[in-house]
Short mmCIF file of C-alpha atoms in Angstrom, two decimals:
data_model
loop_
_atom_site.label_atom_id
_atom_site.label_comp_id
_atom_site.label_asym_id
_atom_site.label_seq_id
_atom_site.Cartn_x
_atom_site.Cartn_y
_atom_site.Cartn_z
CA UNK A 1 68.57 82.05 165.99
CA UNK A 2 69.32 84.81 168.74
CA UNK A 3 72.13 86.54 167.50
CA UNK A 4 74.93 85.61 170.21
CA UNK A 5 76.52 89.06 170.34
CA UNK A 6 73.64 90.91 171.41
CA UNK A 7 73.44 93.03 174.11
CA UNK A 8 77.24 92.49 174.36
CA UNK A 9 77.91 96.30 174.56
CA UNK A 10 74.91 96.88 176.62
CA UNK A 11 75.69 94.38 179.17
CA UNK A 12 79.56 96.23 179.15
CA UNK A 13 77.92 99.31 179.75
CA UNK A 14 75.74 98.48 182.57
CA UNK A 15 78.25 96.80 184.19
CA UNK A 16 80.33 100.36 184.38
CA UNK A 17 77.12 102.17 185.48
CA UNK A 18 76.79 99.54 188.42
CA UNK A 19 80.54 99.55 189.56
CA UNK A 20 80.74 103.66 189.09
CA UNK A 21 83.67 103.35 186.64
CA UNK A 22 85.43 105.94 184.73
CA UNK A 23 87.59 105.68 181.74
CA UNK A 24 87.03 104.35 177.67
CA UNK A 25 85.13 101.64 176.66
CA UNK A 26 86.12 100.52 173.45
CA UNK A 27 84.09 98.80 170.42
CA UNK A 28 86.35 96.75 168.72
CA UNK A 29 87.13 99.09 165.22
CA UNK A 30 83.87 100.79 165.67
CA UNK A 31 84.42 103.53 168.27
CA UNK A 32 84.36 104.05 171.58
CA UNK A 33 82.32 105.11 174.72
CA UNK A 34 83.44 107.55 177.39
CA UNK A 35 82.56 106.50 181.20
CA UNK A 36 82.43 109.24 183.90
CA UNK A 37 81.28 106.91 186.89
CA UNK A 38 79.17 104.91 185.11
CA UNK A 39 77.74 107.72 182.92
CA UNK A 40 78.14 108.29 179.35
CA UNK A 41 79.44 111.35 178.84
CA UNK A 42 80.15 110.66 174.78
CA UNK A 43 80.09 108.32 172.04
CA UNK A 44 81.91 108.37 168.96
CA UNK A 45 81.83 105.76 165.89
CA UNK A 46 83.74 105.75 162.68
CA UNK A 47 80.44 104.94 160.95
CA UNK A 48 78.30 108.36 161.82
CA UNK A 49 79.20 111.94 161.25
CA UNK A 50 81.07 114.15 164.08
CA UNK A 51 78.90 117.30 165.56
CA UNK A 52 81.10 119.14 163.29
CA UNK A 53 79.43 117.78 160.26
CA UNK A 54 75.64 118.42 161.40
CA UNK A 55 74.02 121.99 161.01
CA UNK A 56 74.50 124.62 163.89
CA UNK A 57 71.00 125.52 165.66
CA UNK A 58 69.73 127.77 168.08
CA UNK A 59 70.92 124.86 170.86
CA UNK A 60 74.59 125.13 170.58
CA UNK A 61 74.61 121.34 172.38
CA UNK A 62 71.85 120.02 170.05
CA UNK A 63 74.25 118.96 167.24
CA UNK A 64 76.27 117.40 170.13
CA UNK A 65 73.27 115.59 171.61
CA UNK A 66 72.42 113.96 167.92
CA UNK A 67 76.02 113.09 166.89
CA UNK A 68 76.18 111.27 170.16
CA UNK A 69 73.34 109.58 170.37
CA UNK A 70 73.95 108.72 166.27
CA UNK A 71 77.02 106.91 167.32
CA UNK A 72 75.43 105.35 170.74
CA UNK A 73 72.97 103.36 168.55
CA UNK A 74 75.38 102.34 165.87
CA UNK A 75 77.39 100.96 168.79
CA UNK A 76 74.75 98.99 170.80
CA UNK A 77 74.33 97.27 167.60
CA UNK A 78 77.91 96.39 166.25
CA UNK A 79 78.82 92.60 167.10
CA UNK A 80 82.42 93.87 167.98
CA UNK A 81 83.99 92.74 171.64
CA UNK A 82 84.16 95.80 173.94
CA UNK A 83 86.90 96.52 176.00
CA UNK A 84 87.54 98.99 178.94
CA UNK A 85 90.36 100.53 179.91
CA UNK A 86 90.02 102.68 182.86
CA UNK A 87 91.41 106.21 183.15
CA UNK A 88 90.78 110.42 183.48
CA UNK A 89 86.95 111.30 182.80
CA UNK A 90 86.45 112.34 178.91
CA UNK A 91 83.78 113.23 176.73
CA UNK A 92 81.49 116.39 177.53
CA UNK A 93 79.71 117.76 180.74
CA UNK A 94 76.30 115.62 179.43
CA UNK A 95 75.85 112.70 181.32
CA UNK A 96 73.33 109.76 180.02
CA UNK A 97 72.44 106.39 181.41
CA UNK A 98 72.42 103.03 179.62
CA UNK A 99 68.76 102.90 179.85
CA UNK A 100 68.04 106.28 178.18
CA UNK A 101 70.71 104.98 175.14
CA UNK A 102 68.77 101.28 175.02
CA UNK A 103 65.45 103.09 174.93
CA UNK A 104 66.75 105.36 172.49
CA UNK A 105 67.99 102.51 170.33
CA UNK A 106 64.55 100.03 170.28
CA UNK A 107 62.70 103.18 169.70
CA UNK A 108 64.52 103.86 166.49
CA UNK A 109 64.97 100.11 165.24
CA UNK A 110 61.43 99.98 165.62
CA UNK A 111 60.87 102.89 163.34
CA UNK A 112 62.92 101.65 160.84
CA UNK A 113 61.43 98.15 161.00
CA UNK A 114 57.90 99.81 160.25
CA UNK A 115 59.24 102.01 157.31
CA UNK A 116 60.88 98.48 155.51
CA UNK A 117 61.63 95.73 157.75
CA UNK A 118 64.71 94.60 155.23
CA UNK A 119 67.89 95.87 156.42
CA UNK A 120 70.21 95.27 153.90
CA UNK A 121 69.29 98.88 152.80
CA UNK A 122 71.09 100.23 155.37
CA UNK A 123 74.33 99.13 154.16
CA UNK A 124 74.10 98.76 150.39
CA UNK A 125 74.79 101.61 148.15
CA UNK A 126 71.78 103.72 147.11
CA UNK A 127 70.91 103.46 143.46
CA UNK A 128 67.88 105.22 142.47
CA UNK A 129 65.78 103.11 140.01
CA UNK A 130 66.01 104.43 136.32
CA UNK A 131 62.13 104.42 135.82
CA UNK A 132 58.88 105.68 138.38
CA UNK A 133 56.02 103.34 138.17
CA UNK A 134 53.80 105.51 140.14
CA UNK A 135 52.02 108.47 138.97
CA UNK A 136 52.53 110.41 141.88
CA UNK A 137 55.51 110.14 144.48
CA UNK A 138 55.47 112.37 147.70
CA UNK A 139 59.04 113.00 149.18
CA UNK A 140 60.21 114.35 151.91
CA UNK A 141 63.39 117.11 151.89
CA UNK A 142 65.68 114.56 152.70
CA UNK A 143 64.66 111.90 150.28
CA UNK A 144 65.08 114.42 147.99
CA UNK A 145 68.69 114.96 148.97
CA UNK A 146 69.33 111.27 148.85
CA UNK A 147 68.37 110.61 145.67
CA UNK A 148 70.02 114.05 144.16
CA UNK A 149 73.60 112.87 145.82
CA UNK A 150 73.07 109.15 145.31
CA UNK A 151 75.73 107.73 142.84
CA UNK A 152 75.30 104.11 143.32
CA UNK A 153 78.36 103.73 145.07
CA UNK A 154 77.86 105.22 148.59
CA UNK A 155 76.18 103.91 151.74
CA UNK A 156 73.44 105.66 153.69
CA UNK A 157 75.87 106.11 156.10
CA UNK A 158 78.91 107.50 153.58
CA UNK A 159 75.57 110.41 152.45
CA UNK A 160 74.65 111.21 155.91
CA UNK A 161 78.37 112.63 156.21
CA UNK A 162 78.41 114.15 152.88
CA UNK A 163 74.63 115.59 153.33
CA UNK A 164 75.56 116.31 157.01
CA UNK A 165 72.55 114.79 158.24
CA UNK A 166 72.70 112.06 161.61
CA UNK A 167 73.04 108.36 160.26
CA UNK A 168 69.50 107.34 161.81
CA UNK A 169 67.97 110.11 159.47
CA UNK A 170 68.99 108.87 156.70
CA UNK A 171 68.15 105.23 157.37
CA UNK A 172 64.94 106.26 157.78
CA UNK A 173 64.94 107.96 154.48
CA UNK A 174 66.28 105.22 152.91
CA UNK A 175 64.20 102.60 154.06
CA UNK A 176 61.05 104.80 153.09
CA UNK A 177 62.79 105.06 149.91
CA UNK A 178 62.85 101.41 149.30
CA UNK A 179 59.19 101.02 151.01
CA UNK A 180 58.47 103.10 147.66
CA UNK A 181 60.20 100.95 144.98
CA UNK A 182 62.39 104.31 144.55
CA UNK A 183 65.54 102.49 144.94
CA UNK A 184 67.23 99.57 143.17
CA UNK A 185 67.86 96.59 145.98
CA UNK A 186 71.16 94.73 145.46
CA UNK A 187 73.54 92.84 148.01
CA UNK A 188 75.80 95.54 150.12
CA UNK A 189 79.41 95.51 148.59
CA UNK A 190 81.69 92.13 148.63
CA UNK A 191 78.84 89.87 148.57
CA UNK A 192 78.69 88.33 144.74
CA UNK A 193 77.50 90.19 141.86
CA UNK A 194 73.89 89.38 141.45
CA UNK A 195 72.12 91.34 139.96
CA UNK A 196 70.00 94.33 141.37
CA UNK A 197 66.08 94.42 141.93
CA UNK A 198 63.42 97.39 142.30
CA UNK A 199 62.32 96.77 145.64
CA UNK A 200 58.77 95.53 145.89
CA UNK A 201 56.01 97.46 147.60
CA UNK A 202 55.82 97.10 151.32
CA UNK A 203 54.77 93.94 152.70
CA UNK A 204 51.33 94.49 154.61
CA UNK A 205 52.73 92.31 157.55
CA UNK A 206 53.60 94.06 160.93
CA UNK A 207 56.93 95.15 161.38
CA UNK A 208 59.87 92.43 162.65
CA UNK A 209 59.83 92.50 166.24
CA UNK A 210 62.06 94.14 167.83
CA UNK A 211 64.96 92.25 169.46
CA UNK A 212 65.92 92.48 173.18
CA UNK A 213 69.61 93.87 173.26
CA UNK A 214 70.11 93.52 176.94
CA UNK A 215 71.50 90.23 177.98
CA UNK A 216 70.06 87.82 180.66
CA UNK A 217 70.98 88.78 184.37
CA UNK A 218 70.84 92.56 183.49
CA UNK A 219 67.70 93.73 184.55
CA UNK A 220 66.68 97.64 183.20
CA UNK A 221 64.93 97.87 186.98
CA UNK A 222 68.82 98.07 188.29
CA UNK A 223 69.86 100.79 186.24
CA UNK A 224 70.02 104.28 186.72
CA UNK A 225 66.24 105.57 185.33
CA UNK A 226 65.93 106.93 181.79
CA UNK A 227 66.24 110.42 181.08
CA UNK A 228 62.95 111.40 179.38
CA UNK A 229 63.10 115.21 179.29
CA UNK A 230 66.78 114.34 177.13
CA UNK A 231 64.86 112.07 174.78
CA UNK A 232 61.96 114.31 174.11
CA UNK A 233 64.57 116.82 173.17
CA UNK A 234 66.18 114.42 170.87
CA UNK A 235 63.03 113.64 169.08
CA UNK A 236 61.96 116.87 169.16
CA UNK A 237 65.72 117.73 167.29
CA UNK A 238 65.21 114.45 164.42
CA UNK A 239 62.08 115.58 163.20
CA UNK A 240 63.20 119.10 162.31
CA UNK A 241 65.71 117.43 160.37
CA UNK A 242 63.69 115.27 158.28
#
């Protein structure tokens, strides 16, 4: 069954972009978007790390662009009832359509889906299994970090602050990790006590498909276009953090 929430923020969003409003649109307890006629100008969410916590570059807006976009994606998905509340322009000078952010966010759902297509990962704490059945394991650096830091009580998204890596990164990791039978698979926290499992190898089918988060009625053909030269930056930015 369609998951009745979705596309909830999107919809929100596009609505703003189409009546050229300004002001904060809030995500239930997650975080918040800021509107500058219809633009988003920033995102924030209590779930992914602040541009503060990500590594300075050569860009001095690239840990900007990446702990917005970070926080964009977490909010498309939350299930949470958005709320606007109009007011002065916030956020940053950047400005990026709905499209671009919905792009952005089947693009890296899709990703993850083809690493492991099980999601619980992504909110469980990482335990590293106790034993390698394989007689050779490549990682990559970030894997490595992950399993150095993991302590069996944090989330990907508690070690993406403490590694200061972007949320998605570390999904990524994570779900490769698992694709790997490197971690232990157990329900997230609050859900029973059963016990944990060494995740099988991948399942040879194709990845889940990926869900349309844009309700009925909202067409992307009305919105403003996507920004391409941004995303190819962003990319471009992810993979030398990997």
């Amino acid at each position: 069954m369609a998951d009745a929430n979705a596309g909830r923020v999107a919809g929100a969003l596009a609505s703003l972009e189409r009546e050229k409003a300004t002001g904060l649109l809030r995500v239930g307890a997650d975080g918040a978007f800021h509107v500058d006629r219809g633009a988003v100008t920033l995102a924030e969410s209590r779930h992914a790390p602040g541009p503060g916590d990500l590594p300075d570059g050569p860009d001095p807006e690239l840990a900007a662009l990446l702990a917005m976009f970070d926080a964009a994606c977490l909010l498309l998905a939350s299930r949470a009832e958005p709320e606007f509340t109009e007011g002065p322009p916030g956020g940053g000078p950047r400005r990026v359509t709905v499209a671009t952010l919905v792009h952005e966010q089947r693009r890296r759902r899709a990703l993850l889906d083809a690493a492991w297509p099980d999601g619980s990962v992504d909110v469980a704490p990482v335990v590293p299994v106790r034993r390698v059945t394989r007689q050779r394991v490549i990682l990559t650096g970030l894997q490595a970090e992950i399993l150095l830091n993991a302590d069996g009580r944090r989330t990907p998204p508690q070690l993406a602050r403490e590694l200061g890596r972007t949320v998605f990164a570390c999904l990524l990791a994570v779900r490769g990790l698992a694709a790997a039978s490197l971690l232990r698979i157990g329900p997230p926290d609050g859900f029973g006590a059963a016990p944990v499992r060494e995740a099988p190898a991948a399942p040879a089918a194709p990845a889940a498909p990926v869900r349309d988060d844009v309700p009925a009625g909202w067409a992307p053909a009305d919105w403003a276009p996507t920004d391409h030269d941004l995303l190819v930056r962003l990319h471009a930015a992810l993979v030398e953090l990997r």
